[in-house]
Short mmCIF file of C-alpha atoms and ligand atoms in Angstrom, two decimals:
data_model
loop_
_atom_site.label_atom_id
_atom_site.label_comp_id
_atom_site.label_asym_id
_atom_site.label_seq_id
_atom_site.Cartn_x
_atom_site.Cartn_y
_atom_site.Cartn_z
CA MET A 1 103.08 292.84 26.67
CA SER A 2 99.89 293.85 28.44
CA GLU A 3 96.80 291.66 28.55
CA GLY A 4 94.89 294.14 26.38
CA LYS A 5 97.59 294.57 23.76
CA ALA A 6 97.74 290.89 23.05
CA LEU A 7 94.48 291.20 21.18
CA SER A 8 94.45 294.82 20.04
CA LYS A 9 96.00 294.10 16.66
CA VAL A 10 92.76 292.74 15.30
CA ASP A 11 90.85 295.48 13.59
CA GLN A 12 87.09 295.15 13.67
CA SER A 13 84.29 297.60 12.96
CA GLY A 14 84.26 300.37 15.53
CA SER A 15 87.33 301.77 17.26
CA ASP A 16 90.28 299.75 18.53
CA ARG A 17 89.43 300.71 22.04
CA ASP A 18 85.87 299.53 21.80
CA PHE A 19 86.97 296.25 20.30
CA ALA A 20 89.70 295.69 22.91
CA ALA A 21 87.15 296.15 25.64
CA LEU A 22 84.74 293.77 23.90
CA ALA A 23 87.48 291.18 23.38
CA ARG A 24 88.56 291.39 27.00
CA ASP A 25 84.97 291.00 28.16
CA LEU A 26 84.63 288.04 25.82
CA VAL A 27 87.75 286.13 26.91
CA ASP A 28 87.05 286.96 30.53
CA ALA A 29 83.57 285.52 30.24
CA LEU A 30 84.62 282.34 28.33
CA PRO A 31 84.51 279.20 30.43
CA GLY A 32 87.57 277.69 28.62
CA HIS A 33 91.19 278.49 29.39
CA LEU A 34 92.77 281.10 27.12
CA TRP A 35 96.32 282.24 27.35
CA SER A 36 99.10 284.17 25.63
CA THR A 37 102.85 283.93 26.10
CA ASP A 38 105.80 285.83 24.74
CA SER A 39 108.01 284.26 22.13
CA GLY A 40 109.95 282.44 24.88
CA GLY A 41 106.83 280.83 26.30
CA ARG A 42 106.36 283.00 29.39
CA PHE A 43 102.77 283.87 30.17
CA THR A 44 101.63 287.34 29.21
CA TYR A 45 97.93 286.70 29.68
CA ILE A 46 95.72 284.10 31.43
CA ASN A 47 91.97 284.46 31.33
CA PRO A 48 89.98 284.38 34.59
CA SER A 49 88.75 280.77 34.32
CA MET A 50 92.35 279.57 33.84
CA ARG A 51 93.52 281.75 36.77
CA GLU A 52 90.76 280.27 38.83
CA TYR A 53 91.70 276.69 37.87
CA PHE A 54 95.38 277.29 38.68
CA GLY A 55 94.41 279.25 41.79
CA VAL A 56 96.59 282.29 40.97
CA GLY A 57 95.69 285.92 41.45
CA SER A 58 98.10 287.49 38.96
CA LEU A 59 100.43 286.60 36.18
CA THR A 60 103.61 287.11 38.19
CA GLU A 61 102.84 283.97 40.12
CA GLU A 62 102.95 281.89 36.96
CA SER A 63 105.98 281.54 34.65
CA ASP A 64 104.76 278.85 32.26
CA TRP A 65 102.38 275.93 32.40
CA LEU A 66 104.91 273.13 32.23
CA TRP A 67 105.47 272.78 35.95
CA ARG A 68 101.75 272.06 36.32
CA VAL A 69 101.87 269.07 33.95
CA HIS A 70 101.48 265.62 35.49
CA PRO A 71 104.92 264.05 36.07
CA ASP A 72 104.03 261.15 33.74
CA ASP A 73 103.22 263.55 30.87
CA HIS A 74 105.80 266.21 31.68
CA ASP A 75 108.83 265.20 29.63
CA ALA A 76 106.88 264.57 26.45
CA ALA A 77 104.93 267.81 26.86
CA ALA A 78 108.06 269.85 27.59
CA ALA A 79 109.92 268.44 24.58
CA LYS A 80 107.00 269.17 22.31
CA TRP A 81 106.51 272.71 23.64
CA ARG A 82 110.23 273.50 23.29
CA HIS A 83 110.11 272.16 19.75
CA SER A 84 107.20 274.47 18.91
CA LEU A 85 108.88 277.48 20.50
CA HIS A 86 111.97 276.71 18.48
CA THR A 87 110.36 276.00 15.13
CA GLY A 88 107.08 277.92 15.31
CA GLU A 89 105.11 274.75 14.65
CA ILE A 90 101.61 274.76 16.08
CA PHE A 91 101.59 273.07 19.49
CA LYS A 92 99.03 270.36 20.11
CA GLY A 93 98.92 268.03 23.06
CA GLU A 94 96.79 266.19 25.58
CA HIS A 95 98.14 266.39 29.13
CA ARG A 96 96.98 266.38 32.71
CA LEU A 97 97.33 269.76 34.44
CA ARG A 98 97.23 270.20 38.21
CA GLY A 99 94.51 272.51 39.52
CA ALA A 100 94.44 274.67 42.64
CA ASP A 101 92.94 271.78 44.59
CA GLY A 102 96.00 269.62 43.78
CA GLU A 103 93.93 267.33 41.49
CA TYR A 104 94.92 266.70 37.87
CA ARG A 105 92.51 267.00 34.98
CA TRP A 106 92.98 266.16 31.32
CA PHE A 107 93.26 269.10 28.89
CA ARG A 108 93.59 269.33 25.18
CA ILE A 109 96.09 272.17 24.65
CA GLU A 110 96.64 274.02 21.44
CA GLY A 111 98.94 277.01 20.94
CA ARG A 112 99.57 279.03 17.79
CA PRO A 113 102.34 281.59 17.16
CA SER A 114 101.93 285.23 16.04
CA TRP A 115 104.49 286.50 13.56
CA ASP A 116 105.79 290.01 12.83
CA THR A 117 106.59 291.30 9.37
CA TYR A 118 110.16 289.96 9.66
CA HIS A 119 108.77 286.52 10.23
CA ARG A 120 109.73 286.53 13.88
CA ILE A 121 107.49 285.00 16.51
CA THR A 122 106.13 287.74 18.69
CA ALA A 123 103.73 285.75 20.84
CA TRP A 124 101.86 282.47 21.35
CA HIS A 125 98.13 282.31 21.89
CA GLY A 126 96.46 279.21 23.10
CA GLN A 127 93.50 277.43 24.51
CA ASN A 128 93.21 274.55 27.01
CA VAL A 129 90.03 272.57 26.68
CA ASP A 130 89.06 270.53 29.72
CA MET A 131 88.44 266.98 28.54
CA GLU A 132 88.41 265.23 31.89
CA ASP A 133 84.74 264.28 31.57
CA GLN A 134 85.24 263.04 28.02
CA LYS A 135 88.30 261.05 29.12
CA ALA A 136 86.41 259.60 32.07
CA GLU A 137 83.55 258.65 29.80
CA LEU A 138 85.97 257.17 27.29
CA LYS A 139 87.70 255.24 30.04
CA ALA A 140 84.37 253.91 31.32
CA ARG A 141 83.37 252.90 27.81
CA THR A 142 86.74 251.30 27.16
CA LEU A 143 86.41 249.41 30.41
CA GLU A 144 82.91 248.32 29.52
CA LEU A 145 84.05 247.23 26.07
CA SER A 146 87.04 245.33 27.37
CA LEU A 147 84.77 243.68 29.94
CA LEU A 148 82.44 242.74 27.13
CA VAL A 149 85.31 241.40 25.05
CA ASP A 150 86.49 239.38 28.02
CA MET A 151 83.07 238.12 28.94
CA VAL A 152 82.01 237.03 25.45
CA PRO A 153 81.76 233.24 25.68
CA SER A 154 84.21 232.85 22.80
CA HIS A 155 87.85 233.39 22.16
CA LEU A 156 88.59 236.73 20.46
CA TRP A 157 91.81 237.88 18.91
CA ARG A 158 93.13 240.71 16.78
CA LEU A 159 95.85 240.72 14.17
CA THR A 160 97.67 243.43 12.28
CA PRO A 161 97.37 243.26 8.48
CA ASP A 162 100.68 241.34 8.39
CA GLY A 163 99.34 238.74 10.84
CA THR A 164 100.93 239.85 14.10
CA THR A 165 98.73 239.10 17.09
CA THR A 166 98.04 242.26 19.05
CA LEU A 167 95.24 241.17 21.35
CA VAL A 168 93.53 238.11 22.76
CA ASN A 169 90.62 238.35 25.16
CA LYS A 170 90.82 237.09 28.72
CA ARG A 171 88.93 233.90 27.96
CA MET A 172 91.39 232.99 25.24
CA ALA A 173 94.38 234.00 27.38
CA ASP A 174 93.09 231.82 30.23
CA PHE A 175 92.53 228.95 27.80
CA LEU A 176 96.06 229.22 26.45
CA GLY A 177 97.59 230.08 29.83
CA LEU A 178 98.94 233.44 28.62
CA ASP A 179 99.54 236.72 30.38
CA VAL A 180 96.95 238.86 28.60
CA SER A 181 98.63 242.14 29.56
CA ASN A 182 101.86 241.11 27.88
CA VAL A 183 100.99 241.43 24.21
CA SER A 184 104.58 240.83 23.16
CA SER A 185 104.40 237.36 24.69
CA LEU A 186 101.52 236.48 22.35
CA GLU A 187 103.53 236.33 19.18
CA SER A 188 106.09 233.95 20.63
CA VAL A 189 103.47 231.37 21.64
CA MET A 190 101.27 231.59 18.56
CA ASP A 191 103.46 229.03 16.78
CA THR A 192 103.21 226.50 19.57
CA ILE A 193 99.51 226.55 20.36
CA PHE A 194 98.33 224.66 17.27
CA HIS A 195 98.30 220.89 17.08
CA PRO A 196 101.35 219.71 15.10
CA ASP A 197 99.03 218.10 12.52
CA ASP A 198 97.13 221.37 11.97
CA VAL A 199 99.82 224.01 12.26
CA GLU A 200 100.88 223.86 8.62
CA ALA A 201 97.37 223.97 7.18
CA VAL A 202 96.41 226.87 9.46
CA GLY A 203 99.57 228.75 8.46
CA VAL A 204 98.92 228.26 4.75
CA GLU A 205 95.27 229.32 4.98
CA LEU A 206 95.97 232.31 7.20
CA THR A 207 98.73 233.52 4.89
CA ARG A 208 96.40 233.16 1.93
CA CYS A 209 93.61 235.11 3.66
CA LEU A 210 95.97 237.85 4.85
CA ALA A 211 97.19 238.27 1.29
CA SER A 212 93.80 238.10 -0.42
CA GLY A 213 91.56 239.65 2.24
CA ASP A 214 89.30 236.59 2.09
CA ARG A 215 87.47 235.59 5.24
CA PHE A 216 89.37 232.98 7.29
CA SER A 217 87.33 230.00 8.43
CA MET A 218 88.84 226.76 9.67
CA ARG A 219 88.71 224.00 12.24
CA TYR A 220 91.86 223.21 14.17
CA ARG A 221 93.06 221.96 17.52
CA LEU A 222 94.48 224.37 20.09
CA LEU A 223 96.66 223.47 23.05
CA ARG A 224 94.89 224.28 26.28
CA ALA A 225 96.89 225.42 29.33
CA ASP A 226 96.48 221.96 30.91
CA GLY A 227 98.20 220.32 27.92
CA ALA A 228 95.06 218.96 26.24
CA TYR A 229 94.31 219.76 22.61
CA ARG A 230 90.74 220.85 21.90
CA TRP A 231 88.96 221.27 18.59
CA MET A 232 88.12 224.87 17.73
CA SER A 233 86.14 226.51 14.98
CA GLY A 234 88.00 229.69 14.04
CA ARG A 235 86.91 232.62 11.88
CA ALA A 236 88.46 235.97 11.11
CA GLU A 237 87.28 238.98 9.13
CA PRO A 238 89.30 241.95 7.94
CA LEU A 239 88.40 245.48 9.03
CA ARG A 240 88.93 247.96 6.20
CA ASP A 241 89.30 251.72 6.12
CA GLN A 242 87.36 254.01 3.77
CA ASP A 243 89.77 253.26 0.93
CA GLY A 244 89.32 249.54 1.35
CA ASN A 245 92.74 248.94 2.92
CA ILE A 246 92.83 246.31 5.65
CA VAL A 247 93.67 247.91 8.98
CA GLN A 248 93.03 245.03 11.35
CA TRP A 249 91.86 241.45 11.43
CA PHE A 250 89.38 240.38 14.06
CA GLY A 251 89.07 236.72 14.86
CA LEU A 252 86.77 234.57 16.86
CA CYS A 253 87.08 230.94 17.75
CA HIS A 254 84.91 228.73 19.85
CA ASP A 255 85.45 225.39 21.46
CA ILE A 256 83.71 222.62 19.50
CA GLU A 257 85.49 219.71 21.21
CA ASP A 258 82.26 218.36 22.77
CA GLN A 259 80.46 218.64 19.46
CA VAL A 260 83.33 216.89 17.64
CA GLN A 261 83.39 214.13 20.27
CA ALA A 262 79.61 213.73 20.08
CA THR A 263 79.77 213.48 16.28
CA ALA A 264 82.59 210.95 16.51
CA ALA A 265 80.61 208.92 19.05
CA LEU A 266 77.58 209.10 16.78
CA ARG A 267 79.67 207.94 13.82
CA ARG A 268 81.11 205.07 15.89
CA SER A 269 77.66 203.93 16.97
CA ALA A 270 76.37 204.27 13.39
CA GLU A 271 79.24 202.02 12.27
CA LYS A 272 78.48 199.55 15.04
CA LEU A 273 74.82 199.64 14.12
CA ALA A 274 75.66 199.01 10.48
CA GLN A 275 77.80 196.02 11.53
CA ALA A 276 75.07 194.75 13.82
CA THR A 277 72.46 195.20 11.09
CA GLN A 278 74.67 193.31 8.69
CA ALA A 279 75.02 190.48 11.21
CA ALA A 280 71.28 190.56 11.90
CA ASN A 281 70.51 190.52 8.18
CA LEU A 282 72.78 187.54 7.78
CA SER A 283 71.20 185.60 10.60
CA GLN A 284 67.74 186.67 9.45
CA LEU A 285 68.58 185.56 5.96
CA SER A 286 69.90 182.17 7.08
CA ALA A 287 66.85 181.71 9.26
CA SER A 288 64.58 182.62 6.40
CA ILE A 289 66.35 180.18 4.07
CA ALA A 290 66.00 177.45 6.69
CA HIS A 291 62.38 178.40 7.22
CA GLU A 292 61.47 178.37 3.55
CA ILE A 293 63.21 175.09 2.89
CA ASN A 294 61.94 173.45 6.06
CA GLN A 295 58.34 173.70 4.99
CA PRO A 296 58.61 171.69 1.76
CA LEU A 297 61.12 169.33 3.40
CA ALA A 298 58.65 168.56 6.19
CA ALA A 299 55.97 168.02 3.54
CA ILE A 300 58.29 165.70 1.59
CA ALA A 301 58.99 163.73 4.77
CA ALA A 302 55.26 163.46 5.56
CA ASP A 303 54.35 162.54 1.98
CA SER A 304 57.06 159.92 1.61
CA GLU A 305 55.83 158.35 4.86
CA ALA A 306 52.25 158.49 3.56
CA CYS A 307 53.39 157.07 0.21
CA SER A 308 55.07 154.07 1.77
CA ARG A 309 52.08 153.61 4.09
CA TRP A 310 49.65 153.52 1.08
CA LEU A 311 51.89 151.21 -0.87
CA SER A 312 52.50 148.81 2.00
CA ALA A 313 48.79 148.65 2.87
CA ASP A 314 46.98 145.45 2.08
CA PRO A 315 45.85 145.80 -0.64
CA PRO A 316 48.25 148.62 -1.59
CA ASN A 317 46.44 151.87 -2.44
CA VAL A 318 48.44 152.72 -5.52
CA GLU A 319 46.30 155.72 -6.40
CA ARG A 320 46.89 157.47 -3.02
CA GLY A 321 50.54 156.43 -3.14
CA ARG A 322 50.87 157.99 -6.58
CA ARG A 323 49.28 161.25 -5.34
CA ALA A 324 51.67 161.33 -2.40
CA ALA A 325 54.57 160.79 -4.79
CA GLU A 326 53.26 163.61 -6.98
CA ARG A 327 53.16 165.94 -3.99
CA ILE A 328 56.74 164.94 -3.18
CA SER A 329 57.83 165.96 -6.61
CA GLU A 330 55.86 169.25 -6.30
CA ASP A 331 57.60 169.96 -3.01
CA VAL A 332 60.98 169.22 -4.50
CA GLY A 333 60.05 171.77 -7.15
CA ALA A 334 59.19 174.25 -4.37
CA VAL A 335 62.63 173.76 -2.78
CA THR A 336 64.27 174.35 -6.13
CA ASP A 337 62.21 177.51 -6.55
CA VAL A 338 63.25 178.78 -3.13
CA ILE A 339 66.90 178.22 -3.96
CA ALA A 340 66.46 179.93 -7.33
CA ARG A 341 64.86 182.92 -5.62
CA ILE A 342 67.62 183.16 -3.02
CA ARG A 343 70.19 183.09 -5.77
CA ALA A 344 68.25 185.74 -7.63
CA LEU A 345 68.19 187.80 -4.45
CA PHE A 346 71.98 187.84 -4.38
CA GLN A 347 72.08 188.69 -8.04
CA HIS A 348 69.47 191.42 -7.37
CA LYS A 349 67.21 189.86 -9.96
CA PRO A 350 63.54 190.61 -9.38
CA GLN A 351 61.27 187.59 -9.63
CA ALA A 352 58.95 187.48 -12.56
CA ARG A 353 55.40 188.41 -11.58
CA THR A 354 52.32 187.02 -13.22
CA VAL A 355 48.69 188.06 -13.34
CA GLU A 356 46.91 185.80 -10.92
CA ASP A 357 43.41 185.06 -9.71
CA ILE A 358 43.82 185.16 -5.94
CA ASN A 359 40.70 183.02 -5.31
CA GLN A 360 42.16 180.31 -7.49
CA LEU A 361 45.52 180.64 -5.74
CA ILE A 362 43.79 180.13 -2.36
CA ASN A 363 42.05 176.97 -3.59
CA GLU A 364 45.37 175.71 -4.91
CA VAL A 365 46.98 176.23 -1.49
CA LEU A 366 44.07 174.55 0.27
CA SER A 367 44.42 171.51 -1.94
CA LEU A 368 48.18 171.48 -1.36
CA MET A 369 47.50 171.49 2.38
CA SER A 370 44.53 169.12 2.27
CA ASP A 371 46.26 166.29 4.16
CA GLU A 372 47.58 168.65 6.84
CA ILE A 373 44.15 170.19 7.24
CA ALA A 374 42.41 166.84 7.34
CA ALA A 375 44.83 165.60 10.02
CA THR A 376 43.78 168.43 12.33
CA THR A 377 40.05 168.15 11.61
CA THR A 378 39.87 171.84 10.93
CA ARG A 379 36.86 173.18 9.07
CA ILE A 380 37.78 175.63 6.38
CA ASP A 381 35.20 178.20 5.30
CA THR A 382 35.92 180.36 2.33
CA GLU A 383 34.18 183.61 1.42
CA LEU A 384 35.82 184.48 -1.85
CA ASP A 385 34.62 187.49 -3.80
CA PRO A 386 33.72 186.14 -7.27
CA ALA A 387 34.26 189.59 -8.80
CA LEU A 388 37.77 189.94 -7.41
CA PRO A 389 40.06 191.45 -10.04
CA GLN A 390 43.25 189.72 -10.97
CA VAL A 391 46.49 190.95 -9.47
CA LEU A 392 50.10 190.96 -10.54
CA VAL A 393 52.05 188.89 -8.06
CA ASP A 394 54.92 186.54 -7.42
CA HIS A 395 52.88 183.34 -7.47
CA ILE A 396 55.16 181.39 -5.15
CA GLN A 397 55.48 184.17 -2.62
CA VAL A 398 51.73 184.60 -2.30
CA GLN A 399 51.40 180.82 -1.97
CA GLN A 400 53.96 180.88 0.82
CA ILE A 401 52.18 183.70 2.60
CA LEU A 402 48.91 181.82 2.51
CA VAL A 403 50.48 178.55 3.66
CA ASN A 404 52.08 180.37 6.58
CA LEU A 405 48.94 182.13 7.67
CA ILE A 406 46.74 179.03 7.33
CA ARG A 407 49.26 176.88 9.20
CA ASN A 408 49.60 179.49 11.99
CA GLY A 409 45.79 179.61 12.29
CA ILE A 410 45.52 175.84 12.50
CA GLN A 411 48.30 175.68 15.10
CA ALA A 412 46.57 178.36 17.20
CA MET A 413 43.52 176.13 17.59
CA ASP A 414 44.40 173.20 19.81
CA SER A 415 42.69 169.84 19.51
CA THR A 416 40.50 170.42 22.55
CA ASN A 417 38.90 173.35 20.76
CA PRO A 418 35.50 172.09 19.50
CA LEU A 419 35.12 174.94 17.00
CA ARG A 420 38.40 174.61 15.00
CA LYS A 421 37.11 176.80 12.22
CA LEU A 422 39.21 178.80 9.81
CA ARG A 423 37.63 181.37 7.51
CA ILE A 424 39.46 182.65 4.45
CA LYS A 425 38.01 185.74 2.83
CA THR A 426 38.82 187.83 -0.21
CA ASP A 427 37.34 191.20 -0.92
CA ARG A 428 37.85 194.54 -2.63
CA ASP A 429 39.29 197.21 -0.37
CA GLY A 430 38.64 200.38 -2.33
CA PRO A 431 39.12 200.70 -6.10
CA ASN A 432 42.80 199.76 -6.19
CA THR A 433 43.26 197.06 -3.61
CA VAL A 434 42.24 193.54 -2.74
CA VAL A 435 42.27 192.27 0.80
CA ILE A 436 42.79 188.67 1.89
CA SER A 437 42.14 187.61 5.48
CA VAL A 438 42.60 184.41 7.44
CA GLU A 439 40.45 184.27 10.53
CA ASP A 440 40.73 181.54 13.15
CA SER A 441 38.97 180.65 16.40
CA GLY A 442 42.16 179.93 18.27
CA SER A 443 43.99 181.38 21.23
CA GLY A 444 44.46 184.84 19.72
CA PHE A 445 47.77 186.71 19.78
CA SER A 446 49.31 186.79 23.23
CA ASP A 447 51.64 189.63 22.24
CA PRO A 448 50.41 191.17 18.96
CA ASP A 449 52.99 193.96 19.11
CA ARG A 450 55.93 191.58 18.93
CA VAL A 451 54.84 189.07 16.31
CA PHE A 452 56.80 190.81 13.53
CA GLU A 453 60.03 190.75 15.47
CA PRO A 454 62.36 188.21 13.91
CA PHE A 455 62.64 185.05 16.06
CA PHE A 456 59.65 185.94 18.22
CA THR A 457 57.83 182.68 18.80
CA THR A 458 55.63 181.11 21.47
CA LYS A 459 55.93 177.65 19.95
CA SER A 460 58.42 175.08 21.24
CA ALA A 461 59.48 174.16 17.71
CA GLY A 462 58.80 177.61 16.20
CA MET A 463 61.38 179.81 14.61
CA GLY A 464 59.56 183.15 14.75
CA MET A 465 60.35 184.04 11.15
CA GLY A 466 57.03 183.25 9.43
CA LEU A 467 55.19 186.52 10.01
CA PRO A 468 58.19 188.84 9.47
CA ILE A 469 58.92 187.11 6.18
CA CYS A 470 55.24 187.22 5.15
CA ARG A 471 55.09 190.91 5.89
CA SER A 472 58.24 191.71 3.94
CA MET A 473 56.91 189.69 0.99
CA VAL A 474 53.56 191.53 1.10
CA GLU A 475 55.36 194.85 1.32
CA SER A 476 57.57 193.96 -1.62
CA HIS A 477 54.28 193.74 -3.57
CA GLY A 478 53.26 197.21 -2.40
CA GLY A 479 50.75 195.76 0.08
CA HIS A 480 50.32 195.81 3.81
CA LEU A 481 49.97 192.96 6.36
CA TRP A 482 48.54 193.25 9.85
CA VAL A 483 47.27 191.10 12.70
CA LYS A 484 44.47 191.58 15.20
CA ASN A 485 42.65 189.63 17.86
CA ASN A 486 38.98 188.99 17.14
CA GLU A 487 36.35 190.47 19.39
CA THR A 488 35.05 187.14 20.68
CA VAL A 489 37.59 184.44 19.96
CA GLY A 490 40.67 183.85 17.84
CA ALA A 491 42.71 186.10 15.62
CA THR A 492 42.73 187.49 12.10
CA VAL A 493 45.72 188.03 9.89
CA ALA A 494 45.02 190.05 6.77
CA PHE A 495 46.98 191.54 3.92
CA THR A 496 46.34 193.75 0.94
CA LEU A 497 47.66 193.60 -2.61
CA PRO A 498 47.42 196.45 -5.10
CA ILE A 499 45.42 195.90 -8.29
CA GLY A 500 46.55 196.66 -11.78
CA LEU A 501 49.97 198.11 -11.19
CA PRO A 502 51.94 198.23 -14.39
CA ALA A 503 54.62 195.57 -14.36
CA GLU A 504 57.54 198.03 -14.24
CA GLN A 505 56.24 199.56 -11.02
CA VAL A 506 55.98 196.30 -9.17
P1 ADP B 601 56.43 180.72 14.34
O1 ADP B 601 55.26 180.15 13.62
O2 ADP B 601 57.71 180.06 14.00
O3 ADP B 601 56.16 180.83 15.77
P2 ADP B 601 55.52 183.21 13.24
O4 ADP B 601 56.20 184.41 12.86
O5 ADP B 601 54.66 182.54 12.26
O6 ADP B 601 56.59 182.22 13.79
O7 ADP B 601 54.60 183.62 14.46
C1 ADP B 601 55.13 184.23 15.57
C2 ADP B 601 54.21 184.08 16.74
O8 ADP B 601 52.98 184.74 16.49
C3 ADP B 601 53.80 182.67 17.01
O9 ADP B 601 54.78 182.00 17.77
C4 ADP B 601 52.52 182.86 17.76
O10 ADP B 601 52.76 183.17 19.11
C5 ADP B 601 51.92 184.09 17.14
N1 ADP B 601 50.91 183.75 16.13
C6 ADP B 601 51.06 183.68 14.79
N2 ADP B 601 49.88 183.42 14.19
C7 ADP B 601 48.96 183.34 15.17
C8 ADP B 601 47.55 183.09 15.21
N3 ADP B 601 46.82 182.84 14.08
N4 ADP B 601 46.91 183.08 16.43
C9 ADP B 601 47.60 183.32 17.54
N5 ADP B 601 48.93 183.55 17.58
C10 ADP B 601 49.62 183.55 16.42
#
């Protein structure tokens, strides 16, 4: 078969001769490789660009193309080509072909048979498309992608729809101590890399997700190459084709061991803190009980001494003795009240609050403390707002606050201080609040920032619980207590109480 005849069967407009010449010009000019063989696969035509690539001058130098195929591709290509020659099936393949310079390039080769009227193959016509550049580009992109997959700071893996592992990235392989190139080794280790306590749960969840197509998301421990288990957060999503069928699963897991350890440490310290707080509360509570009971007990002791002194005087001062005895019985009542309140505290019973006139309450406290005040020769000045509205308070608690603040003020002014003046003031502080202040001319606070710390005291016999307890009592009323040093001398302790709160809000 001549080169011209191979194409002359096609009838186009114009004469056969004209068309044959046109066709020859066309295939000669085409940059791709075009060829024809006889029915046995021997070349009958090779276009100029193919001749040039193979470096041959004429057809006689070339029997078929198979001997030019790269040795690695040869057997598969030869088998396929023989199969096509035998059956007439279209030939399609991608193989490397050696050029005149001895270098191989990738080609996509396609050959189709021509049939005669008796359904016999008369010839094969084909085309080789050079895809070396595409292949090189693909290779570069694949390399880049696999680099990316390996460099991602997470562990990546891929599963088939039935759950067989087909890929893990380098980071994951290094973590597990696997040979990443040996995919078949992956499956065998997958069962042994999970912590024994997690393996069953992971298996159940993964099986469920593979069956349902639901996203997989779990925490589990993986065995690192050095034998240590580390907590991981794993996720996997299915990749579906156009029809919605799952074709692959892609998974990602990242190491959360440090996070898990940090959370555990945080939980442990929170537990310790809770225990410590409990212990502190207990000691604070016992101190506060002691503190609250100590005050009336000290008063009882002082009054009983005073009582016996008045009665054993000559002549006995029965009236003063009787007043001292009355105070003793009042103080005993105060102790009973304290105990009742502590019991109520444990039963979570709020104390009944009553509407009180704070000015009157202050006078009551001053008369309760009259002996103590007289013994220290302290001058008490009061500036009580006559228009002060009544407030809803726990009578005993407010009494205790005032006793504490007055006693602290007196104690801050030592006997060498010629001024020894204590001023108690009440006032409105805005429409909804009253403010009560106790101002002394004593030493002032040496460390005002620490006075609310439980057990902070500068006194040899102090307990350091007075101010913290006062503040918590004021706050339980919805008020606020603060301390400050006066500009010239002494200190002021003041607190607010809200006016007119409905009983249920207090
Ligand atoms: P305590 O009276 O047992 O010391 P407090 O809580 O009442 O406990 O007071 C704590 C500390 O605050 C006192 O030890 C004292 O140093 C200081 N303080 C309290 N009130 C005054 C005040 N009016 N002037 C100066 N310092 C005071």
